[in-house]
PDB file of C-alpha atoms in Angstrom:
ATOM      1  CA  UNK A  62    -175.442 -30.896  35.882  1.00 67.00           C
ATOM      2  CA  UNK A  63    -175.576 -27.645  34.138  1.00 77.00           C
ATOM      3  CA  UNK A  64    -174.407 -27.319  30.587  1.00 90.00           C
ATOM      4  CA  UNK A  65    -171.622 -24.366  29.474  1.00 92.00           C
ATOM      5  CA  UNK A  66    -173.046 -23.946  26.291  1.00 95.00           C
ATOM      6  CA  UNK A  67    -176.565 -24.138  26.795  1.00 95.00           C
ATOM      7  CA  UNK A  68    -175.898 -21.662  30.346  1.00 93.00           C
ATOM      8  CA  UNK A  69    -173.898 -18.744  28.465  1.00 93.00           C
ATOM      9  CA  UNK A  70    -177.230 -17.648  26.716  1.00 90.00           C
ATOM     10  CA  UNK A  71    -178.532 -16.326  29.579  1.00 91.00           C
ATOM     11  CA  UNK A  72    -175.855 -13.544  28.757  1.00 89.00           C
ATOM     12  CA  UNK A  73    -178.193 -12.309  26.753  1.00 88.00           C
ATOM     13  CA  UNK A  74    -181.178 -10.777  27.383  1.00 93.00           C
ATOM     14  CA  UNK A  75    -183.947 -13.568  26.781  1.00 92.00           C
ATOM     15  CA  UNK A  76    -187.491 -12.238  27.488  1.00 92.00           C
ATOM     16  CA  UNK A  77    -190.499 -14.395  25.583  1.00 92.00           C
ATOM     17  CA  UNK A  78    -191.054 -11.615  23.438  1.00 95.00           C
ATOM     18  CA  UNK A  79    -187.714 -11.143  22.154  1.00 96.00           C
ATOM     19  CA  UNK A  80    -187.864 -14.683  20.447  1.00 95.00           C
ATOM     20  CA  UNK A  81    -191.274 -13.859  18.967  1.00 96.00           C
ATOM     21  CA  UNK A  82    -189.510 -11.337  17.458  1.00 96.00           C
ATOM     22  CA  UNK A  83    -186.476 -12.883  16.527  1.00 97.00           C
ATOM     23  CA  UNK A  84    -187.323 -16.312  15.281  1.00 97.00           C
ATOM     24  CA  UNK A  85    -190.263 -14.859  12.736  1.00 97.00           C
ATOM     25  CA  UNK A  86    -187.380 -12.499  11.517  1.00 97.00           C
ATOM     26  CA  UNK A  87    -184.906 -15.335  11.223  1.00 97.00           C
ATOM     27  CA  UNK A  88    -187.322 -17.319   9.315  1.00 96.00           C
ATOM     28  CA  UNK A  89    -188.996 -14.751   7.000  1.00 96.00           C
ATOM     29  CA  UNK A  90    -185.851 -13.164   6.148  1.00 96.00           C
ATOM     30  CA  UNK A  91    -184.486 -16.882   4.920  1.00 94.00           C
ATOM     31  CA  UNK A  92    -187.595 -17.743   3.262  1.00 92.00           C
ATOM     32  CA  UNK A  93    -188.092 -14.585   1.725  1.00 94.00           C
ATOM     33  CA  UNK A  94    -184.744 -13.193   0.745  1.00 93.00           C
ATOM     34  CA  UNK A  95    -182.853 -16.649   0.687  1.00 92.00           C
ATOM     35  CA  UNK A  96    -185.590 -17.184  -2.010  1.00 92.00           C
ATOM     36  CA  UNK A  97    -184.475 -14.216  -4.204  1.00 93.00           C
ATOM     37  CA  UNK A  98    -181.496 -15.900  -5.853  1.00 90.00           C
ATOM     38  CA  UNK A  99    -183.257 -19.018  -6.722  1.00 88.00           C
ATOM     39  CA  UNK A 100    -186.037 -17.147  -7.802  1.00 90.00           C
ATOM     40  CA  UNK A 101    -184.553 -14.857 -10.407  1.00 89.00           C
ATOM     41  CA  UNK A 102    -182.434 -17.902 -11.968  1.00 89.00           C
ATOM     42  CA  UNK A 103    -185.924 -19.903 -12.533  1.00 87.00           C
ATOM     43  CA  UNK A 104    -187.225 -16.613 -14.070  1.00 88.00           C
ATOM     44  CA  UNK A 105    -184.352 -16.450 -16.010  1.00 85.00           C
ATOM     45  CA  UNK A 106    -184.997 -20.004 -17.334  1.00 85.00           C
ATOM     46  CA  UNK A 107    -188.485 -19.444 -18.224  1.00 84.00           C
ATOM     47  CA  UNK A 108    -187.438 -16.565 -19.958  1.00 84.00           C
ATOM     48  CA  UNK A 109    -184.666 -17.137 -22.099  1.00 82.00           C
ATOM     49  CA  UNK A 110    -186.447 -18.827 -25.035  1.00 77.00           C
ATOM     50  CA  UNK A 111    -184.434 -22.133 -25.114  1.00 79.00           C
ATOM     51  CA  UNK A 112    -186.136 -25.348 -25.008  1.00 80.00           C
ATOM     52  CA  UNK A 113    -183.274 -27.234 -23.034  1.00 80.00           C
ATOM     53  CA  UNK A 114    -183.253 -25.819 -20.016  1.00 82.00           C
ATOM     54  CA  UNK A 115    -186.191 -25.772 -17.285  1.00 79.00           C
ATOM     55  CA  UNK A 116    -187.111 -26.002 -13.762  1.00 81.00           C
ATOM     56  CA  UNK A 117    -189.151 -28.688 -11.030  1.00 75.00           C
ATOM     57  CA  UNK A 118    -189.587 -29.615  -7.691  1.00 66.00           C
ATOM     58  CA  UNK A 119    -185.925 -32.014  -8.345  1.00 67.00           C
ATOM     59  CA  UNK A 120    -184.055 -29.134  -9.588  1.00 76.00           C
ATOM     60  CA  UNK A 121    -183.049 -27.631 -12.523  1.00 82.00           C
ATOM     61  CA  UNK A 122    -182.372 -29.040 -16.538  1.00 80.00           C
ATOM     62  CA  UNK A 123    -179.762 -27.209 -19.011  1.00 81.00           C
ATOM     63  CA  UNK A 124    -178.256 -24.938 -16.159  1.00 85.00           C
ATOM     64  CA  UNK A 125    -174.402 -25.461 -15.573  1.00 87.00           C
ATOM     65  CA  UNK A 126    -174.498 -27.099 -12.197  1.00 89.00           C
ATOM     66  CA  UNK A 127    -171.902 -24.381 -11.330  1.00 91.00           C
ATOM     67  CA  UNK A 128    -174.130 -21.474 -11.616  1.00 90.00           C
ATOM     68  CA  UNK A 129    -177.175 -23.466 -10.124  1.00 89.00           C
ATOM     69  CA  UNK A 130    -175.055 -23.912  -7.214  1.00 92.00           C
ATOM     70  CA  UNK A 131    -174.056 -20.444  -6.898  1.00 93.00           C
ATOM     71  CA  UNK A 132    -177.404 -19.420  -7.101  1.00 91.00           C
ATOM     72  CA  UNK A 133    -178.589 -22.129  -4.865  1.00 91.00           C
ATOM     73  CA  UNK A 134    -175.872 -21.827  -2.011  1.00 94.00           C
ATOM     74  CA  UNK A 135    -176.230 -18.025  -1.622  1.00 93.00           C
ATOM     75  CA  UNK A 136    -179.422 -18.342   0.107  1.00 92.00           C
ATOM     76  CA  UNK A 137    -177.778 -19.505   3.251  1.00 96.00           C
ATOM     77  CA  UNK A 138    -176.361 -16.354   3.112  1.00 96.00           C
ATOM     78  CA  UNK A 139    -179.267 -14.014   4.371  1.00 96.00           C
ATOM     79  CA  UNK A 140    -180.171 -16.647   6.515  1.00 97.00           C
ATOM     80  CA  UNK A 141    -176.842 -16.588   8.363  1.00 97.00           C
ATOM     81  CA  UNK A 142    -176.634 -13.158   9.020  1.00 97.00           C
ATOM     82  CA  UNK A 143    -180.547 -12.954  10.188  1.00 97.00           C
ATOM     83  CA  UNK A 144    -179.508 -15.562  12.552  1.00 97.00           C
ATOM     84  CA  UNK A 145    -176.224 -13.365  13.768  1.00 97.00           C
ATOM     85  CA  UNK A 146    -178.267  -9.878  13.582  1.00 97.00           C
ATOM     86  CA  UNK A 147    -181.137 -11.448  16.295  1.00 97.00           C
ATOM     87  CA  UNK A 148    -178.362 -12.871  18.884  1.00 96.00           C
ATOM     88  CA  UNK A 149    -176.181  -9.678  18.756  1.00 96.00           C
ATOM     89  CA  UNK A 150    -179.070  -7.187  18.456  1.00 96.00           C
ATOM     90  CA  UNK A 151    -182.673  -8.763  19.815  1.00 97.00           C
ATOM     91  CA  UNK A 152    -180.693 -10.589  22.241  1.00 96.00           C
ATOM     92  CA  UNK A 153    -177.917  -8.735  23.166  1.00 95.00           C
ATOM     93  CA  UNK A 154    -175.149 -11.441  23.369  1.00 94.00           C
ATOM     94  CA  UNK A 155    -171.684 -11.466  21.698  1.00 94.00           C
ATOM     95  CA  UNK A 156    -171.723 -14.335  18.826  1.00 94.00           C
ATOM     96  CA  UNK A 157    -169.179 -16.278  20.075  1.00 95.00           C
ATOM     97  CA  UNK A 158    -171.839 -17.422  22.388  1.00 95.00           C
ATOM     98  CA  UNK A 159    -173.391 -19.101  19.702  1.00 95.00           C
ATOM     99  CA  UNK A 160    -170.835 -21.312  19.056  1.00 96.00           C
ATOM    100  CA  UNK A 161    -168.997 -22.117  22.185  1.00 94.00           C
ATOM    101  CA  UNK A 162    -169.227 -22.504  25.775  1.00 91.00           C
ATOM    102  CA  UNK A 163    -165.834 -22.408  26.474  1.00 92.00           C
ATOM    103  CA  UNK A 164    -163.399 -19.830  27.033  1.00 90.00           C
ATOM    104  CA  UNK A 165    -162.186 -19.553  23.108  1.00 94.00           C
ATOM    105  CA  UNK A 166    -163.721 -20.895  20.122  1.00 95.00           C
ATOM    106  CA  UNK A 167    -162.018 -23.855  19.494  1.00 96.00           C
ATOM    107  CA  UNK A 168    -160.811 -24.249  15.947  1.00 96.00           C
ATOM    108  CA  UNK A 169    -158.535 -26.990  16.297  1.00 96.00           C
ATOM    109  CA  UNK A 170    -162.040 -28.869  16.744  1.00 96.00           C
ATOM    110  CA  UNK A 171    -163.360 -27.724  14.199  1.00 97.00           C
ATOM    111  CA  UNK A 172    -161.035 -29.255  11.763  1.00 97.00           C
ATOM    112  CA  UNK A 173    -160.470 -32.344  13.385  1.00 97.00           C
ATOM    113  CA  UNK A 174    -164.441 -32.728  13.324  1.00 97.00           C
ATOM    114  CA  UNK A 175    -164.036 -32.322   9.736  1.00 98.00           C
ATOM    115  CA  UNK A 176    -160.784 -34.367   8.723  1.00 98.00           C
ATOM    116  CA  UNK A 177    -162.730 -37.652  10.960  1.00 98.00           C
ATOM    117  CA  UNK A 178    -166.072 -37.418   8.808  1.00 98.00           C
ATOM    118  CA  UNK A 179    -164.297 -36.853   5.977  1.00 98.00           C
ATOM    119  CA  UNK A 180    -162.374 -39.936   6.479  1.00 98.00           C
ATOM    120  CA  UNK A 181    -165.501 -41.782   7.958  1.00 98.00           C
ATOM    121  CA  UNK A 182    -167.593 -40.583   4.245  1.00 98.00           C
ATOM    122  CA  UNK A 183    -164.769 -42.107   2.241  1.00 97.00           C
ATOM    123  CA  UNK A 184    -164.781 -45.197   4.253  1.00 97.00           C
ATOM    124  CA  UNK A 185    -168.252 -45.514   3.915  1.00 97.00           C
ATOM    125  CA  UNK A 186    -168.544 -45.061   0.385  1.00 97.00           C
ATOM    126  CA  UNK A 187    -165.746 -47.384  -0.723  1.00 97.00           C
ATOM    127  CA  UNK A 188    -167.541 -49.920   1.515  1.00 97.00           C
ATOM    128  CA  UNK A 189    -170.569 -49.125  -0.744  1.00 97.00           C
ATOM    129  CA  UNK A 190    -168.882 -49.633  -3.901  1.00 96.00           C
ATOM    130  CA  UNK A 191    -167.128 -52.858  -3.024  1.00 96.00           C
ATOM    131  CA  UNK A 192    -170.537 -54.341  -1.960  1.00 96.00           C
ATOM    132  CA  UNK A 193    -172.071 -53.067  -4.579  1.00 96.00           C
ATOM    133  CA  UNK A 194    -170.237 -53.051  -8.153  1.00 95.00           C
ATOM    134  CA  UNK A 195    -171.278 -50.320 -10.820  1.00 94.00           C
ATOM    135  CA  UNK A 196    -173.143 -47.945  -8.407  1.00 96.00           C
ATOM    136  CA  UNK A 197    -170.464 -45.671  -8.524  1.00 97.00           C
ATOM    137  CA  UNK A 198    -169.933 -44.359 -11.554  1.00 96.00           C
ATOM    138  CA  UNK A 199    -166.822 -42.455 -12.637  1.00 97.00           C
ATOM    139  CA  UNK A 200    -167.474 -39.021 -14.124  1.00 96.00           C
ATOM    140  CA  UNK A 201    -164.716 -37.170 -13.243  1.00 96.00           C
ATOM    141  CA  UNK A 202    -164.146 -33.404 -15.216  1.00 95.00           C
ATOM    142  CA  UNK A 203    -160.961 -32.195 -13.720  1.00 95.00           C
ATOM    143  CA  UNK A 204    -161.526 -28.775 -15.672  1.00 94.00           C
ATOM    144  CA  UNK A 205    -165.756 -28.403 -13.916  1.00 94.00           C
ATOM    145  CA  UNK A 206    -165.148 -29.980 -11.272  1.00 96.00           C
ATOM    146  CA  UNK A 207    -162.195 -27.529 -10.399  1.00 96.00           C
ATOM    147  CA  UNK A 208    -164.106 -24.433 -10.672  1.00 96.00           C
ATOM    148  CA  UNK A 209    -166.961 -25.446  -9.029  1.00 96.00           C
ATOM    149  CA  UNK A 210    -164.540 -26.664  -5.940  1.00 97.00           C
ATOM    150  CA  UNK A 211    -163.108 -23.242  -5.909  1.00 96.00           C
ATOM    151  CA  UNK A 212    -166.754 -22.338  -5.036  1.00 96.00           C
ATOM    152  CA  UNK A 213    -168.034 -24.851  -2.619  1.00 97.00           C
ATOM    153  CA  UNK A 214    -164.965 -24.535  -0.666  1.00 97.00           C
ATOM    154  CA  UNK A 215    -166.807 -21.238  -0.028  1.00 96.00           C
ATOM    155  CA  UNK A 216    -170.710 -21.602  -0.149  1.00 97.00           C
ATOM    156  CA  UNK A 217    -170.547 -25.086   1.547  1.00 97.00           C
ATOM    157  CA  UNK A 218    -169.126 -24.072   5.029  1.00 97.00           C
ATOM    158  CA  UNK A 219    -171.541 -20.572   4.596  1.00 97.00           C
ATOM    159  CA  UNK A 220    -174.836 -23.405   4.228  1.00 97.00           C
ATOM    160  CA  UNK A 221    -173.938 -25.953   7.028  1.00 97.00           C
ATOM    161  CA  UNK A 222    -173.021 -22.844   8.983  1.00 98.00           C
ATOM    162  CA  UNK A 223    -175.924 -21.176   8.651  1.00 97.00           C
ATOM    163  CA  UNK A 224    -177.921 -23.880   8.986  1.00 97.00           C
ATOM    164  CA  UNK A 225    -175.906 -24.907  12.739  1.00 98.00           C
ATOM    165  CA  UNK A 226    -176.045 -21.490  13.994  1.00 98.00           C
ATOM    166  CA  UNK A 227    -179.346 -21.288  13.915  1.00 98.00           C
ATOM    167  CA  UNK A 228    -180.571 -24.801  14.977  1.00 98.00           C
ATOM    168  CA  UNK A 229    -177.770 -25.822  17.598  1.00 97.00           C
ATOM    169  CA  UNK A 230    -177.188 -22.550  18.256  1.00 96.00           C
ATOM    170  CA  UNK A 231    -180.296 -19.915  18.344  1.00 97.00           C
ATOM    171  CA  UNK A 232    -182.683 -22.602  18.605  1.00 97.00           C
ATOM    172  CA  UNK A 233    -181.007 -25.378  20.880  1.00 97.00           C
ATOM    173  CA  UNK A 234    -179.970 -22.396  23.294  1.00 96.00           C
ATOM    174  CA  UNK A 235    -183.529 -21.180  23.278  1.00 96.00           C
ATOM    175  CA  UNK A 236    -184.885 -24.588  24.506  1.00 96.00           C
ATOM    176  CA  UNK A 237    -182.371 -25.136  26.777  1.00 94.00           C
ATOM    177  CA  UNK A 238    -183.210 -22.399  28.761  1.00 93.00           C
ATOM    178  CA  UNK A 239    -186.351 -23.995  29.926  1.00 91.00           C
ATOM    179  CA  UNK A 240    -184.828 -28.011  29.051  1.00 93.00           C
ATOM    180  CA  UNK A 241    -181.951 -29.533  30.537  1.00 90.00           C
ATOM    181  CA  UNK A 242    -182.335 -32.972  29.309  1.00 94.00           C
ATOM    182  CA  UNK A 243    -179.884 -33.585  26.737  1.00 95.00           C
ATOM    183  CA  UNK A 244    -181.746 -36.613  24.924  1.00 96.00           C
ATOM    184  CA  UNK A 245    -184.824 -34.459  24.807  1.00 97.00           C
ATOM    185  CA  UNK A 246    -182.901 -31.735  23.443  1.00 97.00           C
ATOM    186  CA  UNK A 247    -181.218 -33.956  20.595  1.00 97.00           C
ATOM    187  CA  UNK A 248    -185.122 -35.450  19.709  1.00 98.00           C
ATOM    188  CA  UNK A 249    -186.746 -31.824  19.785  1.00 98.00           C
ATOM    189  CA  UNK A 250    -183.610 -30.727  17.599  1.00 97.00           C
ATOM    190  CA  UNK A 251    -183.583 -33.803  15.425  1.00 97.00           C
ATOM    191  CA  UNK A 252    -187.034 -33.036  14.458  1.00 97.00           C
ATOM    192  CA  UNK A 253    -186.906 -29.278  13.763  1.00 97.00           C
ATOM    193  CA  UNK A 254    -183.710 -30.121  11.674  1.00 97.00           C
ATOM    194  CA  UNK A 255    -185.696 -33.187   9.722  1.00 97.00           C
ATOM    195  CA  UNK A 256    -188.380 -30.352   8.697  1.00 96.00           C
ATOM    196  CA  UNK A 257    -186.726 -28.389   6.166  1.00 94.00           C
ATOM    197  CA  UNK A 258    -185.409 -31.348   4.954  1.00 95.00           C
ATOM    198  CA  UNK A 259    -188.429 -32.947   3.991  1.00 94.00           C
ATOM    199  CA  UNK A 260    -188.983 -31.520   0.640  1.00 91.00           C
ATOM    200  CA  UNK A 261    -185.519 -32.821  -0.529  1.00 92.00           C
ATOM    201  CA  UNK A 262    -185.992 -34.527  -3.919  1.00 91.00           C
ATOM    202  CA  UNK A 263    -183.921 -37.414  -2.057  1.00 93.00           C
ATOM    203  CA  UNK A 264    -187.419 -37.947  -0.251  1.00 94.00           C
ATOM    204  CA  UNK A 265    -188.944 -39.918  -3.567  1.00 92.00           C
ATOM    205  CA  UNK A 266    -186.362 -42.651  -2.469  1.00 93.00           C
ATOM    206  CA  UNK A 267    -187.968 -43.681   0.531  1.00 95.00           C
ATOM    207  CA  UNK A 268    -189.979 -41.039   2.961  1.00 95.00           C
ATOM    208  CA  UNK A 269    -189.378 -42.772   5.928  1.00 97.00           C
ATOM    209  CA  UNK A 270    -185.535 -43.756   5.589  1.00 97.00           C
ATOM    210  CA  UNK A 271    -184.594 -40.656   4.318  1.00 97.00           C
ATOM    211  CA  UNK A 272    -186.256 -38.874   6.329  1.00 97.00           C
ATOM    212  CA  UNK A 273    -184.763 -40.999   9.180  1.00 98.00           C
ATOM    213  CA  UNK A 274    -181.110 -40.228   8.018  1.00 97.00           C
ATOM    214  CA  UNK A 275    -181.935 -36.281   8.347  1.00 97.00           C
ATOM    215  CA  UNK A 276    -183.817 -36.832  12.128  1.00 98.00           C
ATOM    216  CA  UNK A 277    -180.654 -39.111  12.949  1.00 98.00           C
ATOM    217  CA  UNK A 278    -178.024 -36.769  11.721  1.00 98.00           C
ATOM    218  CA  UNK A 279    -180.193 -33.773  13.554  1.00 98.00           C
ATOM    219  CA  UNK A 280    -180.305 -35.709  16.528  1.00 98.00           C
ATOM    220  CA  UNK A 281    -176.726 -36.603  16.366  1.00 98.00           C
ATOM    221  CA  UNK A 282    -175.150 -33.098  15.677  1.00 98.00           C
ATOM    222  CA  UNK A 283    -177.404 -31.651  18.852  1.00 98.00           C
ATOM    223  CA  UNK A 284    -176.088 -34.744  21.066  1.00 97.00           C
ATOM    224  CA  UNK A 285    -172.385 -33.573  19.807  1.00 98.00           C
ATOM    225  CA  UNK A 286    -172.960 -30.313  20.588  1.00 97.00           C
ATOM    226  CA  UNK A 287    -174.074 -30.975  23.953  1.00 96.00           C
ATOM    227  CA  UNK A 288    -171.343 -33.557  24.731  1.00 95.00           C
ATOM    228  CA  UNK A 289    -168.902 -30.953  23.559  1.00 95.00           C
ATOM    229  CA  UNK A 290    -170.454 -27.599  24.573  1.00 95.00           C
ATOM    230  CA  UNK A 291    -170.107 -26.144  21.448  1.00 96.00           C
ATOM    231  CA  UNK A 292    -170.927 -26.268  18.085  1.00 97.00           C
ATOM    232  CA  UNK A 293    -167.504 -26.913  16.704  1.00 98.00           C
ATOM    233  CA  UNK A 294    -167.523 -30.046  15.804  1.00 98.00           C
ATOM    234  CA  UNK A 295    -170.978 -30.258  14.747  1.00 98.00           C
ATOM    235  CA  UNK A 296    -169.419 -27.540  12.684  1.00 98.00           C
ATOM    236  CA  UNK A 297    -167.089 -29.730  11.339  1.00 98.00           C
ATOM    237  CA  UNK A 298    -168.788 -32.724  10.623  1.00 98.00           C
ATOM    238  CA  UNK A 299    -171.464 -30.739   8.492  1.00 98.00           C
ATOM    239  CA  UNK A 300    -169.255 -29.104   6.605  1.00 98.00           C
ATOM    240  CA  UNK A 301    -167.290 -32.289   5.625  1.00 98.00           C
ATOM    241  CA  UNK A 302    -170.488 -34.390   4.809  1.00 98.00           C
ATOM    242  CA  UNK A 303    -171.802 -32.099   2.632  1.00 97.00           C
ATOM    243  CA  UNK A 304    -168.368 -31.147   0.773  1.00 98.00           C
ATOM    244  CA  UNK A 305    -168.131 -34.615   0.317  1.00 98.00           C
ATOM    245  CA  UNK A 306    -171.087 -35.201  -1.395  1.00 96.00           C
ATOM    246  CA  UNK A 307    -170.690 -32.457  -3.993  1.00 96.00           C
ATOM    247  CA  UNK A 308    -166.826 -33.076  -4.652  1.00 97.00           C
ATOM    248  CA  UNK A 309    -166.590 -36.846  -4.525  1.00 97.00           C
ATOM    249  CA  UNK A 310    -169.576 -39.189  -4.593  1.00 96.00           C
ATOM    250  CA  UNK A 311    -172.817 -37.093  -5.357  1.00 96.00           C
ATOM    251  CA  UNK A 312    -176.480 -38.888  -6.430  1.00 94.00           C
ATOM    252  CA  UNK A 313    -177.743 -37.975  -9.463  1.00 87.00           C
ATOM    253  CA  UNK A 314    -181.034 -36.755  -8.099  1.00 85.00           C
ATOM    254  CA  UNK A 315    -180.266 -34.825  -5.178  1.00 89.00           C
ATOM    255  CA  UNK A 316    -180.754 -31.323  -3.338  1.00 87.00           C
ATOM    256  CA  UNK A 317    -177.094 -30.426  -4.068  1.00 88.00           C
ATOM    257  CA  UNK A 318    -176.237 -31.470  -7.511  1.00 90.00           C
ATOM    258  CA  UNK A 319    -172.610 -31.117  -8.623  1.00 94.00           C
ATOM    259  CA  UNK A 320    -170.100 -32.104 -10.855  1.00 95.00           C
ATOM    260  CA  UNK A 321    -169.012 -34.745  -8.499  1.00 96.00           C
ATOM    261  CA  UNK A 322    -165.683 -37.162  -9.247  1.00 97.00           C
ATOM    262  CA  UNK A 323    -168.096 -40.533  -9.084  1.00 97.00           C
ATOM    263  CA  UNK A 324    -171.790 -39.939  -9.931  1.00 96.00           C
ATOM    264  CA  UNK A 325    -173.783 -42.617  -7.210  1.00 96.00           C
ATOM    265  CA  UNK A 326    -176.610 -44.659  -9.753  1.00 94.00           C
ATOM    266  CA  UNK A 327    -178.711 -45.273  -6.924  1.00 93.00           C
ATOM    267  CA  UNK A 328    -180.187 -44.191  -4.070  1.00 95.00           C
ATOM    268  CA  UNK A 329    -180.176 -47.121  -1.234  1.00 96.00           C
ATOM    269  CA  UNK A 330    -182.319 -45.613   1.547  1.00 96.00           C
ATOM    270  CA  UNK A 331    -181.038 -48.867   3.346  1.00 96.00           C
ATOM    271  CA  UNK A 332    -177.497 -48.728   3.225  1.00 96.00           C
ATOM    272  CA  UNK A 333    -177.622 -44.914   3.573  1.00 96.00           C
ATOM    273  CA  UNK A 334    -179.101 -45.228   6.761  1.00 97.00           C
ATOM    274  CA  UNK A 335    -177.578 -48.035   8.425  1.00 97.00           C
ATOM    275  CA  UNK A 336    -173.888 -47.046   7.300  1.00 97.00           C
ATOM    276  CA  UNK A 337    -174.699 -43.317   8.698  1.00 98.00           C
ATOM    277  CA  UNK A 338    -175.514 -44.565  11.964  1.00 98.00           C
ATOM    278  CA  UNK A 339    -172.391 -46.772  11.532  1.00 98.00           C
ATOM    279  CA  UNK A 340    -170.486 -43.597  10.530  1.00 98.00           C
ATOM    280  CA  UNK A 341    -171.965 -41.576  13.327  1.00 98.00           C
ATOM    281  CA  UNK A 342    -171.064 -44.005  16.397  1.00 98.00           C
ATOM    282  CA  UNK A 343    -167.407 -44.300  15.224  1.00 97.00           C
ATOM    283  CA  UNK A 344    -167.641 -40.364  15.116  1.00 98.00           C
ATOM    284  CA  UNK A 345    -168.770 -40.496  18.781  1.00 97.00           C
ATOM    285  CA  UNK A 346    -166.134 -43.281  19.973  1.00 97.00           C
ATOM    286  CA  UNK A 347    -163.517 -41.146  18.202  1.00 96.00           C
ATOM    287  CA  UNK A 348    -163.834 -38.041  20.286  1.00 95.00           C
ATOM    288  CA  UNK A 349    -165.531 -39.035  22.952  1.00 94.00           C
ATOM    289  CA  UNK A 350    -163.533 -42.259  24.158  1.00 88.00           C
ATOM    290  CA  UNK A 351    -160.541 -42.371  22.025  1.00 82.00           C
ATOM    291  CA  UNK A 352    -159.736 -38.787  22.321  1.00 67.00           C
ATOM    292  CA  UNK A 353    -160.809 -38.052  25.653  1.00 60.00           C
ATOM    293  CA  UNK A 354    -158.925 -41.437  27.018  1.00 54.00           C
ATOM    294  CA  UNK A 355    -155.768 -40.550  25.296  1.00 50.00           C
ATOM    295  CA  UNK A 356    -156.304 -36.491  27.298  1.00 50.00           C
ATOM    296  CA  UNK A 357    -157.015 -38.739  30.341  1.00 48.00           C
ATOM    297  CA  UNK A 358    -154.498 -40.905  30.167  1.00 41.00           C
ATOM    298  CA  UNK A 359    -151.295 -39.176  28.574  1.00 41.00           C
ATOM    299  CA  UNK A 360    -148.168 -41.736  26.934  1.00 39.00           C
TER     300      UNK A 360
END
C-alpha cells in the first residue's frame, strides 16, 4: 500500500546526485554555522578574565542558563533553513511537502500532538516523584524562569522543528523512495536520529539506556509519521517533550539546561526508559484507536 507522505516527494525532482548535493550542504551548513553561536560564547568565556565561569563536554559553568540557551538554541536555526533551502531549491518541491501528505497541513494535529505528550510528561513525572520521594526537587524562580519561557516558547519549537524536518522529512522521504516498509523505515530513522544524540552529557548515565530512549523515541516519531502521513504530530510531540523538560522537570546534568520549576536529582536510565515506552504506547492508543474509533464510530 503506498504511503501519501512518503509518495508526494517524487514531486520533486530526486536524481542521486541532487542528494549528494543536498545532504553534505544540510549537514555542513549545521555543523559549521550552527557551531558559530556556541562557539563565540565559549570564546567569550575563555576570554573574559573571570575565574567562575568555564566550559566542557557537559556544558557550561557561571553563564546565565538564559543566555546559554539562547546561544545554544539558535543553532537549529541555520540548520532549519539548510534543510528548507535543499527541498525548495536542489529538489524543487514546495515545503509543505515536507510536512504533510495530505491536502492541508494539519494544525489542529499539531496541537493536539502536543497538549497529549504534554499531559502524558506530567503524568509520567508525578508517577516518578510519588515512587520516588526527594528526586524532584523544587527550585522554582518565577522572575528566571519567566524570561527564559518567553524564549523557549520560541527556540524550542525552531530545534525539534529543525531537527523533524530534516530526519522525518528530508531524510525519511529520501529512503522511502527506494523503502516501503514502514518498520524498516522507523529502525533506519531511529538510528540516524540516536546519532547526534550520542554525545549528550545524559550518555554518562547509562550508554545503552539512554541511548535506547533516543533510538526508541526516533523510531517512534518515524512510525507516527508514517501512521499519520505527516509530520504533524511528530511535530507536536517533540515540541512538548522538550518544552517540558526545560520549563517543568529538567536534570541537572543535561543537554538543555534551564531554569526549570523542579530540578530532577537523578538520572534513572531505568525508569526513563521504561515509562517512555509507557508514555509512547498510550500516545499511539490515543490517536490511533481512541481517536480514530471515535471518527469511525460517531455518538
Amino acid at each position: 500500500m503506498l504511503n501519501a507522505y512518503l509518495e508526494i516527494a517524487r514531486q520533486g525532482r530526486n536524481d542521486w546526485w541532487r542528494y549528494l548535493i543536498s545532504l553534505p550542504a544540510i549537514l555542513m551548513i549545521w555543523f559549521i554555522l550552527g557551531s558559530i553561536p556556541v562557539l563565540m560564547l565559549m570564546t567569550y568565556v575563555s576570554l573574559d578574565s573571570d575565574p567562575a565561569t568555564s566550559f566542557s563536554g557537559t556544558g557550561f559553568v557561571g553563564v546565565p542558563l538564559t543566555l546559554e540557551f539562547l546561544f545554544t538554541m539558535s543553532s537549529f536555526i541555520p540548520f532549519l533553513v539548510a534543510t528548507f533551502l535543499a527541498v525548495r531549491f536542489i529538489h524543487a518541491r514546495p515545503l509543505k511537502t515536507l510536512v504533510t501528505g495530505k491536502a492541508h497541513i494539519r494544525w489542529g494535529r499539531i496541537f493536539a500532538g502536543a497538549g497529549v505528550w504534554f499531559f502524558i510528561a506530567a503524568l509520567l513525572a508525578v508517577m516518578e516523584a510519588l515512587l520516588y520521594p526527594g528526586r524532584y526537587v523544587l527550585t522554582f524562580q518565577p522572575g528566571t524562569l519567566l524570561i527564559f519561557a518567553a524564549f523557549a516558547f520560541i527556540l524550542i519549537p525552531i530545534q525539534t522543528s529543525a531537527e523533524e524536518f530534516f530526519f522525518r522529512g528530508y531524510l525519511l522521504q529520501w529512503m522511502g523512495l527506494r523503502l516501503k516498509n514502514i518498520w524498516l523505515l522507523s529502525v533506519l530513522n531511529g538510528f540516524l536520529f540516536f546519532l547526534p544524540h550520542a554525545v549528550n552529557p545524559e550518555m554518562a548515565a547509562n550508554s545503552l539506556l539512554v541511548g535506547l530512549g533516543y533510538f526508541a523515541m526516533g523510531f517512534f516519531l518515524t512510525l507516527i509519521t508514517l501512521r499519520d502521513e505527516g509530520i504533524e504530530l511528530a511535530l507536536g510531540l517533540h515540541a512538548a517533550n522538550n518544552l517540558f523538560a526545560t520549563l517543568f522537570a529538567n536534570y541537572e546534568v543535561t543537554a538543555l539546561p534551564s531554569p526549570s520549576m523542579f530540578t530532577i536529582q537523578i538520572l534513572d536510565p531505568v525508569y526513563s526508559l521504561a515509562s517512555l515506552i509507557a508514555g509512547l504506547i498510550a500516545f499511539y492508543a490515543v490517536f490511533f484507536f481512541i481517536r480514530s474509533g471515535s471518527a469511525r464510530h460517531p455518538g
